[in-house]
Coordinates of C-alpha atoms and ligand atoms in Angstrom, one line a residue:
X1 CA -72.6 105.2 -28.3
X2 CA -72.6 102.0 -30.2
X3 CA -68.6 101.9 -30.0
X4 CA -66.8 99.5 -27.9
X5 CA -63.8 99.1 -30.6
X6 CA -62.4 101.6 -32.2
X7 CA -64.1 101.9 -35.6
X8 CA -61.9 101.7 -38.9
X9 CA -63.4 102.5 -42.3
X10 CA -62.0 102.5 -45.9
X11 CA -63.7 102.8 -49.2
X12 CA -63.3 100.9 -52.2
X13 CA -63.5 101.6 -55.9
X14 CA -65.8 99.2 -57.8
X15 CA -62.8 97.6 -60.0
X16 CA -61.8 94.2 -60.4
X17 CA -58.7 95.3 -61.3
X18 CA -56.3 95.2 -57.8
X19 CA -53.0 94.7 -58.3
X20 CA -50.4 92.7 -55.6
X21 CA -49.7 96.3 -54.6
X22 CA -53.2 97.0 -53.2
X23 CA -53.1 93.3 -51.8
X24 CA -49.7 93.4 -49.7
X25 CA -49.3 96.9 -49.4
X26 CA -53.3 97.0 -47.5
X27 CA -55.9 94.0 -48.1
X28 CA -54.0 91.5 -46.8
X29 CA -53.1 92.9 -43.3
X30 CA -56.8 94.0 -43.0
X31 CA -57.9 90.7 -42.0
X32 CA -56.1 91.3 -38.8
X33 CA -57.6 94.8 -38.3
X34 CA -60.8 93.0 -37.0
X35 CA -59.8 92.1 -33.7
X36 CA -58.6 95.5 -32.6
X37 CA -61.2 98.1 -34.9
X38 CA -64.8 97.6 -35.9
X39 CA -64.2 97.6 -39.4
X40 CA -66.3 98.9 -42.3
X41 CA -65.7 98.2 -46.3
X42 CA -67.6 100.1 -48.5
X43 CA -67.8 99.3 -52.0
X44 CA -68.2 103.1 -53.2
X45 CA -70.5 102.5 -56.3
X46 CA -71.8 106.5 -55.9
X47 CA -67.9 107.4 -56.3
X48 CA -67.5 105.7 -59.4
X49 CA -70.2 107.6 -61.1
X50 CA -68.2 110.6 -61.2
X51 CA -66.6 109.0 -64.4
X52 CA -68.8 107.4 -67.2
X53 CA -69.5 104.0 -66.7
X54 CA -71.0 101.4 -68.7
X55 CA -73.9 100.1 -66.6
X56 CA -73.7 96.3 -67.2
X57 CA -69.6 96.8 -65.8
X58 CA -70.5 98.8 -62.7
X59 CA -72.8 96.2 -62.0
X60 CA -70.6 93.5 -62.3
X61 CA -67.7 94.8 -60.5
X62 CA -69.4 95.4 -57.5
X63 CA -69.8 92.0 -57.2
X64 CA -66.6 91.3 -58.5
X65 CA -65.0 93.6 -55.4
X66 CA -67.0 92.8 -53.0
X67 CA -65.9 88.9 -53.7
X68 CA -62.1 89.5 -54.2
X69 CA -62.2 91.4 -50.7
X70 CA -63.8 88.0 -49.6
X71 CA -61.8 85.8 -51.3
X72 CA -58.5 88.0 -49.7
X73 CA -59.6 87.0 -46.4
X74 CA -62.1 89.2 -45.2
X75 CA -64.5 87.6 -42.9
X76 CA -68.2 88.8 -43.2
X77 CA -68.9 88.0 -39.9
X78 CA -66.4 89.5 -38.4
X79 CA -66.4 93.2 -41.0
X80 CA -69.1 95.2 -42.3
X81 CA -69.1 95.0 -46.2
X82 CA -71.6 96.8 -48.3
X83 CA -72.2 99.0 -50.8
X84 CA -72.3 102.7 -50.8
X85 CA -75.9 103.0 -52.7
X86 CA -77.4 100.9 -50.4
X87 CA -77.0 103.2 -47.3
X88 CA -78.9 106.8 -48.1
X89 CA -77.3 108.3 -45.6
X90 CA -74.0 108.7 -47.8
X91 CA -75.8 111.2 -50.2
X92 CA -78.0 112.9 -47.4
X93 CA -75.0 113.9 -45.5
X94 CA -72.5 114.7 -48.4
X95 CA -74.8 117.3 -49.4
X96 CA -75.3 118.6 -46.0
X97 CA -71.6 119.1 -46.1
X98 CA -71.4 120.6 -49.3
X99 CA -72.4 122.9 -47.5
X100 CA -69.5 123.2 -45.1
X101 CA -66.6 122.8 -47.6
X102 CA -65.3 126.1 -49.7
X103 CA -65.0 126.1 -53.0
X104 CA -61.4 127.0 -53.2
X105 CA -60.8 124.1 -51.0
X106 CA -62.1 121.5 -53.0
X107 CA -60.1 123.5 -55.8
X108 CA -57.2 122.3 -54.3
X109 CA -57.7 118.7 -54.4
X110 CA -55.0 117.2 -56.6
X111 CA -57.1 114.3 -57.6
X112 CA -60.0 117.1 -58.6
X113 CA -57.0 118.3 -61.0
X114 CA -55.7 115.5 -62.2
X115 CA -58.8 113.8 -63.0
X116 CA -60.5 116.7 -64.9
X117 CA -57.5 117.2 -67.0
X118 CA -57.8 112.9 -67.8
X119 CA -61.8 113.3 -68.4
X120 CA -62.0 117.0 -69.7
X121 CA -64.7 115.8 -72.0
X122 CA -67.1 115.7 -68.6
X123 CA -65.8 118.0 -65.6
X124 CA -69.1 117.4 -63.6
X125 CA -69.9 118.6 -60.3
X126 CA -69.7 115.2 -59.0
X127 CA -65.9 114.8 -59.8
X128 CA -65.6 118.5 -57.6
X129 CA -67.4 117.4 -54.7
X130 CA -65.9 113.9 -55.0
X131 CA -64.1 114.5 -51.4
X132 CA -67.3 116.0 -49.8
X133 CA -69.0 112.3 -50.3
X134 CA -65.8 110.7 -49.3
X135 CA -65.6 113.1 -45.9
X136 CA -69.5 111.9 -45.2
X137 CA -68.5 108.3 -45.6
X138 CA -66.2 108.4 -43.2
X139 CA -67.1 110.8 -40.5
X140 CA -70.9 108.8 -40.8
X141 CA -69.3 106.0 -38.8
X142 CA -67.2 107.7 -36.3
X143 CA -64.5 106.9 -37.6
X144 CA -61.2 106.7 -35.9
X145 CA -59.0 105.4 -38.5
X146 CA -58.8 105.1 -42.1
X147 CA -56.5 103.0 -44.1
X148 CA -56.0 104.3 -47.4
X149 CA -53.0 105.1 -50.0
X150 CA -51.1 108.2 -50.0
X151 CA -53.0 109.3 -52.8
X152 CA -55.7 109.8 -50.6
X153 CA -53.9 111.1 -47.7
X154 CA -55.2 114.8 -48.6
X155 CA -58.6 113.4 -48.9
X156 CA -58.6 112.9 -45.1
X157 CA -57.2 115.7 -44.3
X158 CA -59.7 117.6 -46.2
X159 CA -62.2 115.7 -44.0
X160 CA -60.7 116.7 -41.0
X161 CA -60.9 120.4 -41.9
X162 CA -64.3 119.6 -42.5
X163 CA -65.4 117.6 -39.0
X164 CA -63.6 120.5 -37.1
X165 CA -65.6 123.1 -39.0
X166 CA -68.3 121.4 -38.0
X167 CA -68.1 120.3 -34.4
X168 CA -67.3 123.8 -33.8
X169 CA -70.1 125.4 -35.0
X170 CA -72.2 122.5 -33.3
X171 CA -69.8 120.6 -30.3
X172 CA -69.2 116.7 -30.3
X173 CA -71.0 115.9 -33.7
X174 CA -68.0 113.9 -35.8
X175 CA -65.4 112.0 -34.2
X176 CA -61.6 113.0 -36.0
X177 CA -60.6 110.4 -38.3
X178 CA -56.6 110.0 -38.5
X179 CA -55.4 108.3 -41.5
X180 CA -53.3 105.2 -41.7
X181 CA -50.8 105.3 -44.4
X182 CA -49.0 101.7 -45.6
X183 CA -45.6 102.1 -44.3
X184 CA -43.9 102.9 -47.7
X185 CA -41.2 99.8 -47.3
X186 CA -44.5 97.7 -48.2
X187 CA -44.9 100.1 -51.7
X188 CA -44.7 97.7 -54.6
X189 CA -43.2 99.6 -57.9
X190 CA -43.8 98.9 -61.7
X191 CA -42.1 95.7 -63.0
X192 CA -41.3 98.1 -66.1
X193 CA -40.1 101.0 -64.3
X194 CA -39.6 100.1 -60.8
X195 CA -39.2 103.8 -60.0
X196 CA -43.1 104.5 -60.4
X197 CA -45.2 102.9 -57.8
X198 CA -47.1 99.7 -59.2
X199 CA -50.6 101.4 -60.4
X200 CA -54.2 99.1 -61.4
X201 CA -54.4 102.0 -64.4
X202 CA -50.8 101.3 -66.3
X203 CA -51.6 101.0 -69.6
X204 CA -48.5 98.7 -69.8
X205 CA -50.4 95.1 -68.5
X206 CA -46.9 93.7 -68.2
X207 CA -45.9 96.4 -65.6
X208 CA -49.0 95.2 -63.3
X209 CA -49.5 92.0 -61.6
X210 CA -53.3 92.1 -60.6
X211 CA -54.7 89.5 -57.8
X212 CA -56.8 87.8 -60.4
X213 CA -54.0 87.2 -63.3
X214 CA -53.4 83.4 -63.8
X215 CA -50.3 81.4 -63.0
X216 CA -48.9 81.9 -66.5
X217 CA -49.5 85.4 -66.8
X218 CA -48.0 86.2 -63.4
X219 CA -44.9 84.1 -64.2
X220 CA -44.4 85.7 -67.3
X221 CA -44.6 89.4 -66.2
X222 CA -41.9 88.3 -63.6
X223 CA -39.6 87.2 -66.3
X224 CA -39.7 90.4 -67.9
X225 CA -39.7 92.6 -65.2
X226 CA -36.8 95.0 -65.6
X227 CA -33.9 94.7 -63.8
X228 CA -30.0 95.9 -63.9
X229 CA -26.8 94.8 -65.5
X230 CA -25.4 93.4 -62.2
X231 CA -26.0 89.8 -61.8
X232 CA -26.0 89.5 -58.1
X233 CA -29.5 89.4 -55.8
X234 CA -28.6 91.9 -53.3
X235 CA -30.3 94.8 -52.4
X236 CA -28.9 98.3 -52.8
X237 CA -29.3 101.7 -54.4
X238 CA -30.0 101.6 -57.8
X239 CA -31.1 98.5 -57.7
X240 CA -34.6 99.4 -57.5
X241 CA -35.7 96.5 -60.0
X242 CA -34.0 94.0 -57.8
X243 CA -34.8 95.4 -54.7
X244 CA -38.8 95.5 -55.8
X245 CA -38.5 91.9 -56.6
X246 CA -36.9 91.2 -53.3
X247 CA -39.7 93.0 -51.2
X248 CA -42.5 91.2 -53.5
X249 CA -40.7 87.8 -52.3
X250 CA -40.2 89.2 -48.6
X251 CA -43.8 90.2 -48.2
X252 CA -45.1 86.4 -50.0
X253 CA -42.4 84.4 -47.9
X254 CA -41.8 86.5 -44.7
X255 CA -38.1 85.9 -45.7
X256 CA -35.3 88.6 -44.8
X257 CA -33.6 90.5 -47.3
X258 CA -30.4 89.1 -46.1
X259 CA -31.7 85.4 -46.3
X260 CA -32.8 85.8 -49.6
X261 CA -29.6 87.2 -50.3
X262 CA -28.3 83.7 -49.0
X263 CA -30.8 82.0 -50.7
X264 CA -29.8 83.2 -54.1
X265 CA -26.0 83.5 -53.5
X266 CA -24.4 82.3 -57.1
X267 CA -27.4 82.0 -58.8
X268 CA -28.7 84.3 -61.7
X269 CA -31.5 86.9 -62.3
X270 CA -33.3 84.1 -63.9
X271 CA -33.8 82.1 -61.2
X272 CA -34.5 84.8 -59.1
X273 CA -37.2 86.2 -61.5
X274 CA -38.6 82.7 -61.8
X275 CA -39.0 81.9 -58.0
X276 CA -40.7 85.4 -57.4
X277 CA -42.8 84.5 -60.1
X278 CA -43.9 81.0 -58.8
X279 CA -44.2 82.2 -54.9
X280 CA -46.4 84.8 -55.8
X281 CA -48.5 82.8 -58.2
X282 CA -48.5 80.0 -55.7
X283 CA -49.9 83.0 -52.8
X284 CA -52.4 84.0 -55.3
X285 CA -54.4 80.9 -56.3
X286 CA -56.3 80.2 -53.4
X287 CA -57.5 83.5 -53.6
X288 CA -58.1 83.5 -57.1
X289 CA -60.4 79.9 -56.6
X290 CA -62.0 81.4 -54.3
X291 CA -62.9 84.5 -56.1
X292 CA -63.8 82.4 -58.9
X293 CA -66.2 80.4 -56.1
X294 CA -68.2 83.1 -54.6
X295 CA -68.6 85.1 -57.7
X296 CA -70.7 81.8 -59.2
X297 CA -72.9 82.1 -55.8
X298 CA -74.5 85.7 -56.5
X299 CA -76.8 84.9 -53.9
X300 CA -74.7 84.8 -51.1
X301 CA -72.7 88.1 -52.1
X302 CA -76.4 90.0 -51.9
X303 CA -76.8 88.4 -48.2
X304 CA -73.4 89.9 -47.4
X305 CA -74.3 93.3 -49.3
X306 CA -77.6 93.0 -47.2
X307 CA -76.6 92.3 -44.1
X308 CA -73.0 94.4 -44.3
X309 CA -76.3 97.6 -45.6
X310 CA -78.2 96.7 -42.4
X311 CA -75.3 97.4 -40.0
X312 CA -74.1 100.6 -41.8
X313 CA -77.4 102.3 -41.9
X314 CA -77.9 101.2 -38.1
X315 CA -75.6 103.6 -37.5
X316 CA -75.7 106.2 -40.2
X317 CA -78.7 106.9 -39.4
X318 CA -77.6 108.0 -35.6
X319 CA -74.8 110.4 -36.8
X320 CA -77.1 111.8 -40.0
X321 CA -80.0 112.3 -37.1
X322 CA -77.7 114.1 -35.0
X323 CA -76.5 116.2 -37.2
X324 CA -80.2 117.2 -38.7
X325 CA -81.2 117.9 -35.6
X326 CA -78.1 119.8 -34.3
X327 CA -78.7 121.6 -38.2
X328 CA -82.2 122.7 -37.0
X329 CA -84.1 120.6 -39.4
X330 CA -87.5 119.5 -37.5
X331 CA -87.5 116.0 -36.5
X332 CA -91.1 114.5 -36.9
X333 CA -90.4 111.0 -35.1
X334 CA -89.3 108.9 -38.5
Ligands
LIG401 N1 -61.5 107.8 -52.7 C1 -61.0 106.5 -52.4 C2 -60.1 105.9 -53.5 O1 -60.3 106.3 -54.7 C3 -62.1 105.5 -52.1 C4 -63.0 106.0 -51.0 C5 -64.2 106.4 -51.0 C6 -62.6 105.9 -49.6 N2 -64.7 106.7 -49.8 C7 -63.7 106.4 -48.9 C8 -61.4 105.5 -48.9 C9 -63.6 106.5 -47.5 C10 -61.4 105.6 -47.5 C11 -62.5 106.1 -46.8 O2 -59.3 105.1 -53.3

């Protein structure tokens, strides 16, 4: 086989929108992940289509992804970064497993429900068989692990079912993915209600601070993040405004709880708010520069989307072969 790393893969939403959860909570610790995992980014433009899109916007935010995972530190040397579209294979195999997936399974699928409730104008096949294309993203790669939210936890399992399904009725075809899950003391909650988990789609901007959002901004949203009546930095139950601010800082600085406790012994909310504000701001520029950089150099993004396409279909085109063959279609020496 071509492996000799373990092989990690995670999709990505065409959306410029990422929030500091997505960044500490997951992008920011995948840089890392390239010494121990062959890893694999996939820009899922084929996913996004599920949901109307304006064409000029789809087009411009999969630059705009594949940059900001870029600018967050991911080395194109050193991952595979592409885009779904660009690698047939995706398509060719989620149909093949289509056929391999029930329909009351894929009934199931909470994000099937929630999302044709939200778009009930357009419940298309596509946004059923969603998890089918997901499954043949990952299990085209061998994947062994793949780092997602908990949102997409059931995803993966659903693409288990559907690798075991498979390798039983034809032995040692997919490889069994196991999911990694951000440990949840990493989860970053709403700065207006810091009970809810920090989401890119809040339609309350001040709620969401996104990678991209501008010194002032990010200050600002700090300021009016909601807090408690107590005035001390400390954290504790029911203090889940504080105690969000305090893992935001933690996660930017590295910092303890119980030093920043120190740190901001006697001092106010204020002060608090404001130096959460400026440390993450301060974290965010370079990223934001060069996001700003890369996105001006359109050339060099297709070179990465090229080469990163190049790689993937090198080896999704061994797994979908394999399968075809193991399938009994005729193989005519492509
Ligand atoms: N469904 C994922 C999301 O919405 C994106 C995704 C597509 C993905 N294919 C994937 C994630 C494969 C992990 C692995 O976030």
């Amino acid at each position: 086989m071509f492996k000799d790393k373990l092989v990690s893969y995670s999709g990505v939403q065409p959306s410029g929108n990422l929030t500091i959860g997505n960044y500490l909570g997951a992008i920011k610790n995948f840089s890392a992940y390239s010494d121990k995992y062959m890893c694999f980014y996939c820009v899922v433009d084929e996913h996004a289509i599920t949901v109307r899109q304006v064409p000029a916007d789809l087009r411009r935010r999969t630059y705009e992804t594949l940059a900001l995972y870029i600018a967050c530190g991911l080395d194109p040397e050193k991952n595979t970064l592409y885009v779904q579209s660009h690698v047939h294979e995706h398509a060719e195999l989620a149909w093949i497993l289509n056929c391999f997936t029930g329909f009351g399974e894929l009934s199931r699928m909470t994000q099937f429900k929630d999302k044709s409730a939200k778009h009930a104008d357009n419940v298309n096949a596509g946004l059923f068989t969603y998890p089918t294309l997901m499954a043949s993203d990952i299990l085209l790669y061998q994947t062994d692990v793949v780092p997602i939210g908990v949102d997409q936890k059931q995803h993966v399992e659903l693409t288990r079912n559907i690798a075991e399904r498979f390798n039983q009725l034809y032995p040692d075809t997919f490889t069994m993915p196991e999911p990694i899950i951000a440990k949840s003391g990493k989860k970053i909650m709403s700065l207006a209600d810091p009970t809810k988990k920090m989401s890119k789609s809040d339609e309350n901007t001040n709620a969401v601070v996104y990678i991209l959002d501008d010194k002032d901004t990010v200050i600002r949203k700090f300021k009016r993040a909601v807090t408690d009546s107590d005035t001390c930095v400390r954290f504790a139950d029911g203090k889940d405004g504080i105690n969000n601010l305090m893992t935001i800082y933690s996660c930017f600085t590295g910092k303890e709880f119980d030093e920043i406790e120190r740190e901001f012994e006697g001092k106010g909310y204020g002060d608090f708010k404001l130096a959460v504000g400026e440390t993450c701001a301060d974290a965010l520029a370079p990223v934001r520069a060069k996001f700003d950089e890369l996105l001006k150099d359109k050339a060099y993004l297709e070179e990465v989307m090229k080469n990163g396409a190049e790689t993937a279909s090198y080896v999704a085109r061994r797994t979908l072969s394999k399968v075809q063959k193991k399938l009994g279609f005729v193989q005519i020496g492509r």
